[in-house]
Amino acid sequence: QAFAEEPTEFDGLGDYLRRACHRDKLEPAEETALGRALRAGRRADGSFTPAARLAYDEFVERNLRLVVYFAKRFARSRDDLLDLISAGNLGLMTATQKFDPDRGIRFSTFAAWDIHSQIVAEVRQRQRPVLLQAEPRPVVGAGHAGAERRRLLAGVVGAAGVDDDPLVGERDTPQAVRDLVAFVAGDDDD
């Protein structure tokens, strides 16, 4: 609730936190009943009946606090928290679909792994380094290397039999393909 404050305009995080904190946690008996309703209402194609969809929505809404709990552990700022909550919600929804109340495990224990793994994946995605090229690559058609590339490309186009290639589209006439290769190779003869 440290991040919840009065919004001056639309505040997605504040709205989410108010909604998450407003709902009570599920009691074990409620958890079991909703879980059984979910399992009973799942169709063969994986979709839910209307009653099961209501149970699913209730299950997810009543466990939003769990997502906030895990997301706060990794958040560095308010914006981070909202993104991590979004990732955690995916884990919560996955866990809700897989939950089996007859195994004797509380949902919070069961869902912790899915929520945590989604949040950790989001954190890793954000921390993945952006690799920048140390030296720019030479431009095709520049200098001796460009002449060699032009010679190789011309050989490929000539040897490939572009004139009778069935994969070349109607608008890709042999001359258009040669013009494209010449453009890529840097020839300005035409």
PDB file of C-alpha atoms in Angstrom:
ATOM      1  CA  GLN A   1       0.000   0.000   0.000  1.00  0.00           C
ATOM      2  CA  ALA A   2       3.044   2.239   0.069  1.00  0.00           C
ATOM      3  CA  PHE A   3       2.564   2.884  -3.641  1.00  0.00           C
ATOM      4  CA  ALA A   4      -1.193   3.542  -3.373  1.00  0.00           C
ATOM      5  CA  GLU A   5      -1.969   7.232  -3.370  1.00  0.00           C
ATOM      6  CA  GLU A   6      -4.782   9.436  -4.565  1.00  0.00           C
ATOM      7  CA  PRO A   7      -4.679   9.632  -8.371  1.00  0.00           C
ATOM      8  CA  THR A   8      -5.006  12.984 -10.111  1.00  0.00           C
ATOM      9  CA  GLU A   9      -5.817  11.271 -13.423  1.00  0.00           C
ATOM     10  CA  PHE A  10      -6.098   7.645 -14.478  1.00  0.00           C
ATOM     11  CA  ASP A  11      -3.706   5.718 -12.309  1.00  0.00           C
ATOM     12  CA  GLY A  12      -3.483   2.062 -13.292  1.00  0.00           C
ATOM     13  CA  LEU A  13      -1.302   1.085 -10.371  1.00  0.00           C
ATOM     14  CA  GLY A  14      -3.414   2.887  -7.781  1.00  0.00           C
ATOM     15  CA  ASP A  15      -6.586   1.353  -9.189  1.00  0.00           C
ATOM     16  CA  TYR A  16      -5.032  -2.097  -9.191  1.00  0.00           C
ATOM     17  CA  LEU A  17      -3.764  -1.784  -5.613  1.00  0.00           C
ATOM     18  CA  ARG A  18      -7.130  -0.536  -4.352  1.00  0.00           C
ATOM     19  CA  ARG A  19      -8.877  -3.445  -6.050  1.00  0.00           C
ATOM     20  CA  ALA A  20      -6.314  -5.968  -4.788  1.00  0.00           C
ATOM     21  CA  CYS A  21      -6.414  -4.719  -1.199  1.00  0.00           C
ATOM     22  CA  HIS A  22     -10.199  -4.361  -1.168  1.00  0.00           C
ATOM     23  CA  ARG A  23     -10.857  -8.084  -1.586  1.00  0.00           C
ATOM     24  CA  ASP A  24     -10.422 -10.537   1.270  1.00  0.00           C
ATOM     25  CA  LYS A  25      -8.207 -13.585   0.977  1.00  0.00           C
ATOM     26  CA  LEU A  26      -9.898 -16.859   0.169  1.00  0.00           C
ATOM     27  CA  GLU A  27     -10.573 -19.170   3.079  1.00  0.00           C
ATOM     28  CA  PRO A  28      -9.542 -22.809   2.543  1.00  0.00           C
ATOM     29  CA  ALA A  29     -13.162 -23.910   2.094  1.00  0.00           C
ATOM     30  CA  GLU A  30     -13.814 -21.137  -0.480  1.00  0.00           C
ATOM     31  CA  GLU A  31     -10.595 -22.035  -2.282  1.00  0.00           C
ATOM     32  CA  THR A  32     -11.654 -25.661  -2.543  1.00  0.00           C
ATOM     33  CA  ALA A  33     -15.173 -24.805  -3.725  1.00  0.00           C
ATOM     34  CA  LEU A  34     -13.946 -22.365  -6.395  1.00  0.00           C
ATOM     35  CA  GLY A  35     -11.245 -24.793  -7.504  1.00  0.00           C
ATOM     36  CA  ARG A  36     -13.760 -27.593  -7.906  1.00  0.00           C
ATOM     37  CA  ALA A  37     -16.122 -25.287  -9.806  1.00  0.00           C
ATOM     38  CA  LEU A  38     -13.241 -24.443 -12.159  1.00  0.00           C
ATOM     39  CA  ARG A  39     -12.372 -28.067 -12.782  1.00  0.00           C
ATOM     40  CA  ALA A  40     -16.025 -29.051 -13.283  1.00  0.00           C
ATOM     41  CA  GLY A  41     -16.650 -26.168 -15.689  1.00  0.00           C
ATOM     42  CA  ARG A  42     -13.681 -26.707 -17.980  1.00  0.00           C
ATOM     43  CA  ARG A  43     -14.657 -27.788 -21.477  1.00  0.00           C
ATOM     44  CA  ALA A  44     -12.650 -30.204 -23.638  1.00  0.00           C
ATOM     45  CA  ASP A  45     -11.197 -27.310 -25.669  1.00  0.00           C
ATOM     46  CA  GLY A  46      -9.860 -25.660 -22.497  1.00  0.00           C
ATOM     47  CA  SER A  47     -12.484 -22.906 -22.318  1.00  0.00           C
ATOM     48  CA  PHE A  48     -14.782 -22.406 -19.332  1.00  0.00           C
ATOM     49  CA  THR A  49     -18.531 -22.549 -18.916  1.00  0.00           C
ATOM     50  CA  PRO A  50     -20.085 -19.250 -17.754  1.00  0.00           C
ATOM     51  CA  ALA A  51     -20.253 -20.478 -14.142  1.00  0.00           C
ATOM     52  CA  ALA A  52     -16.627 -21.617 -14.254  1.00  0.00           C
ATOM     53  CA  ARG A  53     -15.625 -18.276 -15.781  1.00  0.00           C
ATOM     54  CA  LEU A  54     -17.175 -16.501 -12.785  1.00  0.00           C
ATOM     55  CA  ALA A  55     -15.305 -18.839 -10.433  1.00  0.00           C
ATOM     56  CA  TYR A  56     -12.076 -18.187 -12.365  1.00  0.00           C
ATOM     57  CA  ASP A  57     -12.528 -14.407 -12.163  1.00  0.00           C
ATOM     58  CA  GLU A  58     -13.297 -14.611  -8.451  1.00  0.00           C
ATOM     59  CA  PHE A  59     -10.279 -16.819  -7.866  1.00  0.00           C
ATOM     60  CA  VAL A  60      -7.951 -14.421  -9.683  1.00  0.00           C
ATOM     61  CA  GLU A  61      -9.366 -11.264  -8.068  1.00  0.00           C
ATOM     62  CA  ARG A  62      -9.160 -12.694  -4.578  1.00  0.00           C
ATOM     63  CA  ASN A  63      -5.475 -13.575  -5.081  1.00  0.00           C
ATOM     64  CA  LEU A  64      -4.212 -10.290  -6.523  1.00  0.00           C
ATOM     65  CA  ARG A  65      -2.477  -9.515  -3.229  1.00  0.00           C
ATOM     66  CA  LEU A  66      -0.192 -12.457  -3.819  1.00  0.00           C
ATOM     67  CA  VAL A  67       1.018 -10.911  -7.074  1.00  0.00           C
ATOM     68  CA  VAL A  68       1.633  -7.558  -5.359  1.00  0.00           C
ATOM     69  CA  TYR A  69       3.596  -9.331  -2.628  1.00  0.00           C
ATOM     70  CA  PHE A  70       6.006 -10.894  -5.127  1.00  0.00           C
ATOM     71  CA  ALA A  71       6.209  -7.862  -7.415  1.00  0.00           C
ATOM     72  CA  LYS A  72       7.185  -5.519  -4.553  1.00  0.00           C
ATOM     73  CA  ARG A  73      10.242  -7.649  -3.872  1.00  0.00           C
ATOM     74  CA  PHE A  74      11.672  -6.869  -7.314  1.00  0.00           C
ATOM     75  CA  ALA A  75      10.343  -3.361  -8.028  1.00  0.00           C
ATOM     76  CA  ARG A  76      12.742  -0.432  -8.121  1.00  0.00           C
ATOM     77  CA  SER A  77      10.173   2.207  -9.023  1.00  0.00           C
ATOM     78  CA  ARG A  78       6.459   2.735  -9.452  1.00  0.00           C
ATOM     79  CA  ASP A  79       6.676   1.988 -13.173  1.00  0.00           C
ATOM     80  CA  ASP A  80       8.629  -1.194 -12.491  1.00  0.00           C
ATOM     81  CA  LEU A  81       5.989  -2.302 -10.031  1.00  0.00           C
ATOM     82  CA  LEU A  82       3.189  -1.971 -12.581  1.00  0.00           C
ATOM     83  CA  ASP A  83       5.129  -3.955 -15.193  1.00  0.00           C
ATOM     84  CA  LEU A  84       6.076  -6.643 -12.708  1.00  0.00           C
ATOM     85  CA  ILE A  85       2.484  -6.909 -11.527  1.00  0.00           C
ATOM     86  CA  SER A  86       1.410  -7.421 -15.139  1.00  0.00           C
ATOM     87  CA  ALA A  87       3.922 -10.245 -15.487  1.00  0.00           C
ATOM     88  CA  GLY A  88       2.851 -11.716 -12.147  1.00  0.00           C
ATOM     89  CA  ASN A  89      -0.779 -11.656 -13.231  1.00  0.00           C
ATOM     90  CA  LEU A  90       0.111 -13.972 -16.108  1.00  0.00           C
ATOM     91  CA  GLY A  91       1.582 -16.393 -13.590  1.00  0.00           C
ATOM     92  CA  LEU A  92      -1.500 -16.069 -11.393  1.00  0.00           C
ATOM     93  CA  MET A  93      -3.806 -16.859 -14.304  1.00  0.00           C
ATOM     94  CA  THR A  94      -1.677 -19.848 -15.316  1.00  0.00           C
ATOM     95  CA  ALA A  95      -1.685 -21.180 -11.765  1.00  0.00           C
ATOM     96  CA  THR A  96      -5.441 -20.680 -11.479  1.00  0.00           C
ATOM     97  CA  GLN A  97      -6.032 -22.797 -14.572  1.00  0.00           C
ATOM     98  CA  LYS A  98      -3.745 -25.589 -13.319  1.00  0.00           C
ATOM     99  CA  PHE A  99      -4.879 -25.612  -9.685  1.00  0.00           C
ATOM    100  CA  ASP A 100      -6.267 -28.866  -8.326  1.00  0.00           C
ATOM    101  CA  PRO A 101      -7.932 -28.316  -4.930  1.00  0.00           C
ATOM    102  CA  ASP A 102      -8.037 -32.046  -4.197  1.00  0.00           C
ATOM    103  CA  ARG A 103      -4.250 -32.299  -3.892  1.00  0.00           C
ATOM    104  CA  GLY A 104      -4.412 -30.722  -0.439  1.00  0.00           C
ATOM    105  CA  ILE A 105      -2.170 -27.752  -1.242  1.00  0.00           C
ATOM    106  CA  ARG A 106      -3.200 -24.161  -0.564  1.00  0.00           C
ATOM    107  CA  PHE A 107      -3.444 -22.059  -3.695  1.00  0.00           C
ATOM    108  CA  SER A 108      -0.936 -19.478  -2.478  1.00  0.00           C
ATOM    109  CA  THR A 109       1.708 -22.195  -2.127  1.00  0.00           C
ATOM    110  CA  PHE A 110       0.794 -23.683  -5.487  1.00  0.00           C
ATOM    111  CA  ALA A 111       0.723 -20.343  -7.344  1.00  0.00           C
ATOM    112  CA  ALA A 112       3.913 -18.940  -5.834  1.00  0.00           C
ATOM    113  CA  TRP A 113       6.149 -20.691  -8.358  1.00  0.00           C
ATOM    114  CA  ASP A 114       4.185 -19.552 -11.438  1.00  0.00           C
ATOM    115  CA  ILE A 115       3.920 -15.956 -10.225  1.00  0.00           C
ATOM    116  CA  HIS A 116       7.552 -15.784  -9.145  1.00  0.00           C
ATOM    117  CA  SER A 117       8.849 -17.319 -12.378  1.00  0.00           C
ATOM    118  CA  GLN A 118       6.881 -14.865 -14.551  1.00  0.00           C
ATOM    119  CA  ILE A 119       8.192 -11.900 -12.549  1.00  0.00           C
ATOM    120  CA  VAL A 120      11.774 -13.179 -12.667  1.00  0.00           C
ATOM    121  CA  ALA A 121      11.463 -13.669 -16.438  1.00  0.00           C
ATOM    122  CA  GLU A 122      10.317 -10.043 -16.769  1.00  0.00           C
ATOM    123  CA  VAL A 123      13.239  -8.827 -14.655  1.00  0.00           C
ATOM    124  CA  ARG A 124      15.698 -10.848 -16.735  1.00  0.00           C
ATOM    125  CA  GLN A 125      14.180  -9.515 -19.942  1.00  0.00           C
ATOM    126  CA  ARG A 126      14.717  -5.962 -18.730  1.00  0.00           C
ATOM    127  CA  GLN A 127      18.294  -6.650 -17.686  1.00  0.00           C
ATOM    128  CA  ARG A 128      19.305  -8.305 -20.944  1.00  0.00           C
ATOM    129  CA  PRO A 129      22.153  -6.247 -22.390  1.00  0.00           C
ATOM    130  CA  VAL A 130      21.748  -4.412 -25.655  1.00  0.00           C
ATOM    131  CA  LEU A 131      24.710  -5.308 -27.834  1.00  0.00           C
ATOM    132  CA  LEU A 132      26.044  -2.488 -29.944  1.00  0.00           C
ATOM    133  CA  GLN A 133      28.469  -3.035 -32.760  1.00  0.00           C
ATOM    134  CA  ALA A 134      31.959  -1.771 -31.848  1.00  0.00           C
ATOM    135  CA  GLU A 135      32.940  -0.917 -35.424  1.00  0.00           C
ATOM    136  CA  PRO A 136      30.536  -0.253 -38.270  1.00  0.00           C
ATOM    137  CA  ARG A 137      30.454  -2.910 -40.988  1.00  0.00           C
ATOM    138  CA  PRO A 138      31.706  -1.925 -44.431  1.00  0.00           C
ATOM    139  CA  VAL A 139      29.053  -0.814 -46.899  1.00  0.00           C
ATOM    140  CA  VAL A 140      28.358  -3.188 -49.792  1.00  0.00           C
ATOM    141  CA  GLY A 141      29.933  -1.797 -52.925  1.00  0.00           C
ATOM    142  CA  ALA A 142      32.761   0.073 -51.197  1.00  0.00           C
ATOM    143  CA  GLY A 143      36.372  -0.599 -52.207  1.00  0.00           C
ATOM    144  CA  HIS A 144      37.948  -3.928 -53.151  1.00  0.00           C
ATOM    145  CA  ALA A 145      35.638  -5.974 -50.924  1.00  0.00           C
ATOM    146  CA  GLY A 146      32.659  -4.370 -52.671  1.00  0.00           C
ATOM    147  CA  ALA A 147      34.017  -5.329 -56.091  1.00  0.00           C
ATOM    148  CA  GLU A 148      34.400  -8.918 -54.885  1.00  0.00           C
ATOM    149  CA  ARG A 149      30.805  -8.936 -53.564  1.00  0.00           C
ATOM    150  CA  ARG A 150      29.509  -7.539 -56.864  1.00  0.00           C
ATOM    151  CA  ARG A 151      31.368 -10.252 -58.773  1.00  0.00           C
ATOM    152  CA  LEU A 152      29.948 -12.978 -56.504  1.00  0.00           C
ATOM    153  CA  LEU A 153      26.405 -11.598 -56.669  1.00  0.00           C
ATOM    154  CA  ALA A 154      26.569 -11.344 -60.444  1.00  0.00           C
ATOM    155  CA  GLY A 155      27.730 -14.971 -60.601  1.00  0.00           C
ATOM    156  CA  VAL A 156      24.883 -16.090 -58.333  1.00  0.00           C
ATOM    157  CA  VAL A 157      22.259 -14.289 -60.412  1.00  0.00           C
ATOM    158  CA  GLY A 158      23.704 -15.608 -63.673  1.00  0.00           C
ATOM    159  CA  ALA A 159      24.096 -19.179 -62.376  1.00  0.00           C
ATOM    160  CA  ALA A 160      20.692 -19.315 -60.703  1.00  0.00           C
ATOM    161  CA  GLY A 161      18.835 -19.081 -64.000  1.00  0.00           C
ATOM    162  CA  VAL A 162      16.601 -16.240 -62.861  1.00  0.00           C
ATOM    163  CA  ASP A 163      14.895 -16.172 -66.264  1.00  0.00           C
ATOM    164  CA  ASP A 164      13.110 -19.495 -65.674  1.00  0.00           C
ATOM    165  CA  ASP A 165      12.926 -19.619 -61.855  1.00  0.00           C
ATOM    166  CA  PRO A 166       9.346 -20.541 -60.789  1.00  0.00           C
ATOM    167  CA  LEU A 167       9.827 -18.875 -57.390  1.00  0.00           C
ATOM    168  CA  VAL A 168      10.275 -15.430 -58.920  1.00  0.00           C
ATOM    169  CA  GLY A 169       6.921 -13.605 -58.880  1.00  0.00           C
ATOM    170  CA  GLU A 170       5.305 -12.029 -61.910  1.00  0.00           C
ATOM    171  CA  ARG A 171       6.315  -8.537 -60.849  1.00  0.00           C
ATOM    172  CA  ASP A 172       9.839  -9.796 -60.158  1.00  0.00           C
ATOM    173  CA  THR A 173      10.980  -9.954 -63.747  1.00  0.00           C
ATOM    174  CA  PRO A 174      14.543 -11.099 -64.419  1.00  0.00           C
ATOM    175  CA  GLN A 175      15.548  -7.511 -65.144  1.00  0.00           C
ATOM    176  CA  ALA A 176      13.974  -6.325 -61.843  1.00  0.00           C
ATOM    177  CA  VAL A 177      15.938  -8.990 -59.953  1.00  0.00           C
ATOM    178  CA  ARG A 178      19.156  -7.976 -61.725  1.00  0.00           C
ATOM    179  CA  ASP A 179      18.418  -4.305 -60.942  1.00  0.00           C
ATOM    180  CA  LEU A 180      17.910  -5.173 -57.273  1.00  0.00           C
ATOM    181  CA  VAL A 181      21.167  -7.134 -57.151  1.00  0.00           C
ATOM    182  CA  ALA A 182      22.974  -4.271 -58.875  1.00  0.00           C
ATOM    183  CA  PHE A 183      21.483  -1.809 -56.392  1.00  0.00           C
ATOM    184  CA  VAL A 184      22.550  -3.946 -53.423  1.00  0.00           C
ATOM    185  CA  ALA A 185      26.015  -4.394 -54.929  1.00  0.00           C
ATOM    186  CA  GLY A 186      26.295  -0.648 -55.509  1.00  0.00           C
ATOM    187  CA  ASP A 187      26.510  -0.633 -59.314  1.00  0.00           C
ATOM    188  CA  ASP A 188      25.163   2.569 -60.794  1.00  0.00           C
ATOM    189  CA  ASP A 189      25.640   1.645 -64.481  1.00  0.00           C
ATOM    190  CA  ASP A 190      21.895   1.645 -65.392  1.00  0.00           C
TER     191      ASP A 190
END
